[in-house]
Coordinates of C-alpha atoms in Angstrom, one line a residue:
Chain T
M1 CA 125.9 93.9 4.3
I2 CA 127.1 95.7 1.5
L3 CA 128.0 99.5 2.4
T4 CA 128.7 101.9 -0.2
N5 CA 128.6 105.7 -0.2
I6 CA 127.6 105.9 -4.3
Q7 CA 124.1 105.7 -5.4
S8 CA 124.2 101.9 -6.4
V9 CA 126.2 98.9 -5.7
P10 CA 128.5 98.3 -8.8
G11 CA 127.8 95.4 -10.6
K12 CA 124.6 94.5 -8.9
K13 CA 121.0 95.7 -9.5
I14 CA 118.9 97.3 -6.7
V15 CA 115.5 95.4 -6.4
E16 CA 113.8 97.0 -3.7
H17 CA 114.1 100.2 -1.7
F18 CA 113.3 100.6 2.2
G19 CA 113.9 104.4 2.8
I20 CA 116.5 105.9 4.8
V21 CA 118.3 104.3 7.8
Q22 CA 120.5 105.9 10.4
G23 CA 122.8 105.1 13.2
S24 CA 124.3 107.4 16.0
T25 CA 126.4 107.4 19.2
V26 CA 127.4 110.0 21.4
R27 CA 131.1 109.7 22.9
A28 CA 132.9 111.5 25.4
K29 CA 136.5 111.3 26.1
H30 CA 137.5 110.2 29.4
A31 CA 139.6 112.5 31.8
G32 CA 142.9 110.7 31.3
R33 CA 142.9 111.1 27.5
D34 CA 141.9 114.9 28.0
F35 CA 144.9 115.1 30.1
M36 CA 147.3 113.5 27.7
A37 CA 145.5 115.5 24.7
S38 CA 146.2 119.0 26.6
L39 CA 149.9 118.0 27.2
K40 CA 150.1 117.0 23.2
N41 CA 148.5 120.3 22.5
I42 CA 151.8 122.2 23.5
I43 CA 154.0 120.7 20.8
G44 CA 151.0 119.9 18.3
G45 CA 150.7 116.8 16.0
E46 CA 148.3 114.2 15.8
L47 CA 146.2 113.4 18.9
K48 CA 146.3 109.6 18.6
G49 CA 143.8 108.7 21.6
Y50 CA 141.1 111.1 19.6
T51 CA 141.7 109.7 16.3
Q52 CA 141.0 106.2 17.7
L53 CA 138.1 107.2 19.7
L54 CA 136.3 108.8 16.7
Q55 CA 137.1 105.9 14.6
E56 CA 135.5 103.6 17.1
A57 CA 132.6 105.7 17.5
R58 CA 132.0 105.9 13.8
E59 CA 132.1 102.2 13.4
E60 CA 129.8 101.9 16.1
A61 CA 127.4 104.4 14.2
V62 CA 127.8 102.2 11.1
E63 CA 126.8 99.0 13.1
R64 CA 123.8 100.5 14.4
M65 CA 122.7 101.7 11.0
S66 CA 123.5 98.1 9.5
E67 CA 121.5 96.4 12.2
Q68 CA 118.7 98.9 11.5
A69 CA 118.9 97.9 7.7
K70 CA 118.8 94.2 8.4
Q71 CA 115.6 94.5 10.4
L72 CA 114.1 96.0 7.2
G73 CA 115.2 93.1 5.3
A74 CA 117.9 95.0 3.3
N75 CA 121.2 93.5 2.2
A76 CA 122.7 96.7 1.3
V77 CA 123.2 100.3 2.5
V78 CA 123.8 103.1 -0.4
N79 CA 124.6 106.5 -0.4
I80 CA 126.2 106.5 3.1
R81 CA 127.1 109.8 4.6
F82 CA 128.8 110.6 7.9
G83 CA 128.2 113.6 10.2
T84 CA 129.9 115.2 13.2
A85 CA 128.2 117.5 15.8
S86 CA 129.5 118.6 19.0
I87 CA 126.5 118.5 21.5
A88 CA 128.3 119.6 24.5
Q89 CA 131.6 120.4 26.1
G90 CA 133.7 117.3 25.6
A91 CA 130.9 115.3 24.0
A92 CA 130.8 114.7 20.2
E93 CA 127.7 112.9 18.3
L94 CA 128.8 110.9 15.3
F95 CA 126.2 109.7 13.0
A96 CA 125.7 107.8 9.8
Y97 CA 122.9 107.5 7.3
G98 CA 121.9 106.0 4.1
T99 CA 119.5 104.1 1.9
A100 CA 118.8 100.7 2.7
V101 CA 118.1 98.6 -0.6
R102 CA 118.1 95.0 -1.5
V103 CA 120.4 94.0 -4.4
E104 CA 120.7 91.0 -6.5
Chain L
M1 CA 166.5 136.3 41.2
D2 CA 163.4 138.2 42.8
I3 CA 162.7 139.4 39.0
L4 CA 162.7 135.6 38.1
L5 CA 160.3 134.6 40.7
E6 CA 157.9 137.6 40.3
N7 CA 157.6 136.9 36.6
M8 CA 157.6 132.9 36.9
D9 CA 154.1 133.0 35.0
L10 CA 155.5 134.9 31.9
I11 CA 158.6 132.6 31.8
I12 CA 156.5 129.4 32.0
S13 CA 154.5 130.8 29.1
L14 CA 157.4 131.7 27.0
G15 CA 159.0 128.4 27.8
V16 CA 155.8 126.5 26.4
I17 CA 155.9 128.7 23.4
M18 CA 159.6 127.9 22.8
I19 CA 159.1 124.2 23.1
G20 CA 156.0 124.6 20.9
Y21 CA 157.9 126.1 18.2
F22 CA 161.1 123.9 18.1
A23 CA 159.2 120.6 18.9
G24 CA 156.3 121.5 16.6
S25 CA 158.1 122.6 13.5
A26 CA 160.3 119.4 13.9
A27 CA 157.3 117.3 14.0
E28 CA 155.7 119.0 11.1
R29 CA 158.8 118.4 9.0
K30 CA 159.0 114.8 9.8
H31 CA 155.2 114.3 9.0
Y32 CA 155.6 116.1 5.6
T33 CA 158.4 113.5 4.8
S34 CA 156.3 110.8 5.7
I35 CA 153.4 112.1 3.9
K36 CA 155.5 112.7 0.6
K37 CA 157.0 109.5 0.5
R38 CA 153.8 107.6 1.2
E39 CA 152.0 109.7 -1.4
K40 CA 154.7 108.5 -3.9
E41 CA 154.2 104.8 -3.0
T42 CA 150.3 105.1 -3.5
L43 CA 150.4 107.3 -6.5
G44 CA 149.4 104.5 -8.9
F45 CA 146.2 103.8 -6.9
P46 CA 143.3 105.7 -8.5
V47 CA 141.0 107.9 -6.5
V48 CA 138.2 109.9 -8.0
T49 CA 135.6 112.0 -6.6
A50 CA 133.1 111.1 -9.3
E51 CA 130.7 108.4 -9.0
A52 CA 132.0 106.0 -11.5
Y53 CA 129.9 103.8 -13.9
F54 CA 131.2 100.4 -14.8
A55 CA 130.2 97.8 -17.5
D56 CA 128.1 94.8 -16.6
G57 CA 130.4 91.8 -14.9
R58 CA 133.5 94.4 -14.7
V59 CA 133.0 94.6 -10.7
K60 CA 133.5 91.8 -8.4
E61 CA 133.0 93.6 -5.1
S62 CA 132.6 96.9 -3.6
F63 CA 132.9 98.1 0.0
M64 CA 133.6 101.7 2.1
V65 CA 136.6 102.5 3.2
S66 CA 137.5 105.7 5.5
G67 CA 140.6 107.4 6.9
S68 CA 140.7 109.9 9.6
V69 CA 143.0 111.8 11.8
V70 CA 142.8 114.3 14.4
I71 CA 145.8 116.8 14.7
S72 CA 146.1 119.6 17.0
M73 CA 148.3 122.9 16.4
D74 CA 151.2 123.7 18.9
Y75 CA 151.1 126.8 21.1
F76 CA 153.6 128.9 18.7
K77 CA 151.1 128.7 16.0
R78 CA 148.3 129.3 18.1
L79 CA 149.9 132.6 19.1
L80 CA 150.6 133.4 15.4
G81 CA 147.1 132.8 14.4
N82 CA 145.9 135.0 17.2
L83 CA 148.1 137.7 16.2
R84 CA 146.9 137.2 12.5
N85 CA 143.5 137.9 13.8
L86 CA 144.1 141.4 14.5
F87 CA 145.1 142.2 11.0
G88 CA 143.1 139.8 8.9
G89 CA 144.5 137.9 6.0
R90 CA 146.1 134.4 5.3
V91 CA 146.8 132.5 8.1
K92 CA 149.8 130.5 7.0
A93 CA 150.2 128.6 10.4
Y94 CA 146.8 127.2 10.2
E95 CA 146.9 126.3 6.3
S96 CA 149.7 123.6 6.8
L97 CA 148.0 121.9 9.7
I98 CA 144.5 121.4 7.8
D99 CA 146.8 120.3 4.6
R100 CA 148.5 117.8 6.6
A101 CA 145.4 116.4 8.3
R102 CA 143.5 116.2 4.9
R103 CA 146.5 114.4 3.1
E104 CA 147.0 112.0 6.1
A105 CA 143.4 111.3 6.0
I106 CA 143.2 110.4 2.3
L107 CA 146.4 108.3 3.0
R108 CA 145.1 106.2 5.3
M109 CA 142.1 105.7 3.3
K110 CA 144.1 104.4 0.4
E111 CA 146.2 102.3 2.4
E112 CA 143.0 100.7 4.0
A113 CA 141.6 100.2 0.6
Q114 CA 145.0 98.7 -0.6
M115 CA 145.0 96.3 2.6
M116 CA 141.6 95.1 1.7
G117 CA 142.5 94.2 -1.9
G118 CA 140.5 97.3 -3.6
D119 CA 141.7 98.3 -7.1
M120 CA 140.1 102.1 -7.0
I121 CA 138.2 104.3 -5.0
T122 CA 135.2 106.2 -6.2
N123 CA 133.2 109.1 -4.9
L124 CA 135.7 110.3 -2.4
R125 CA 134.3 112.5 0.1
L126 CA 136.2 114.9 2.7
D127 CA 134.8 116.2 6.0
T128 CA 136.1 118.4 8.7
S129 CA 135.2 119.3 12.0
T130 CA 136.6 120.8 15.0
L131 CA 136.4 119.2 18.4
T132 CA 135.2 121.2 21.3
G133 CA 137.5 122.0 24.4
S134 CA 137.7 119.4 26.8
A135 CA 135.3 119.0 29.7
N136 CA 137.7 120.0 32.6
R137 CA 139.1 123.3 30.8
R138 CA 137.1 125.8 29.1
S139 CA 140.0 126.8 26.7
Q140 CA 139.8 126.0 22.7
I141 CA 141.8 122.6 22.4
G142 CA 142.6 123.9 18.7
S143 CA 142.3 120.7 16.9
V144 CA 140.6 119.4 14.0
E145 CA 139.3 116.1 12.7
V146 CA 139.4 114.9 9.1
I147 CA 137.9 112.2 7.7
A148 CA 138.0 110.9 4.1
Y149 CA 135.5 108.1 3.0
G150 CA 134.7 106.6 -0.3
T151 CA 133.6 103.3 -1.9
A152 CA 136.6 101.0 -3.0
V153 CA 135.9 98.7 -5.8
V154 CA 137.5 95.3 -6.6
F155 CA 137.6 94.4 -10.4
N156 CA 137.3 91.0 -11.7
Q157 CA 140.5 89.6 -13.1
E158 CA 140.1 88.8 -16.7

């Protein structure tokens, strides 16, 4: 599966379009991480636990999107966009969407 | 001694602010040194926000790369920011925070692309989002997430 966030795949030709595909995941941080983050908040700086959590969540969203594209018979997803939405206290939704295509 | 005990909460919050100020500014200085050093190292690696077009047969493969960072501000800066809210205007304390986060995210993306053998990155996109407060506390956590993503391109070597 080739993934790009531009309108085409460089060096390849798009032969078929399958429309949009998307994947999303809602993640909550567990209490231990929340506690550590609130301690870290005193001195500021990077919250490694959250960075990792969001990175994993985003990979999961991309994974689901690729799965959907594969079911349609696509071998690439172009023009991918990411988005984040906080839907409730302590939970974040991460989504990825793009256009499924077949390239040669 | 009695006065000390009576004003314990005030002393604690003052202490937290002091810790925030010293540890926070030390951490920021350290982070900036690291950012500047790594930016110098990856200076030769081209990154463009435009969608680049290549001649036929020039590109071997392409893939997505991304870098993200969650960064939070210290107590002292939050206090400064809150004070600033009274008068309005530039909030310098927050500016450096966002600046650090954004540069760090771009650096991580570049490093990932280099590690995977990319020659350049096209169509760089930056996104910023705030995280809500934690589930067990109502207070705002005051942290931002920045993500940088783009398409890395590997050229044919000829």
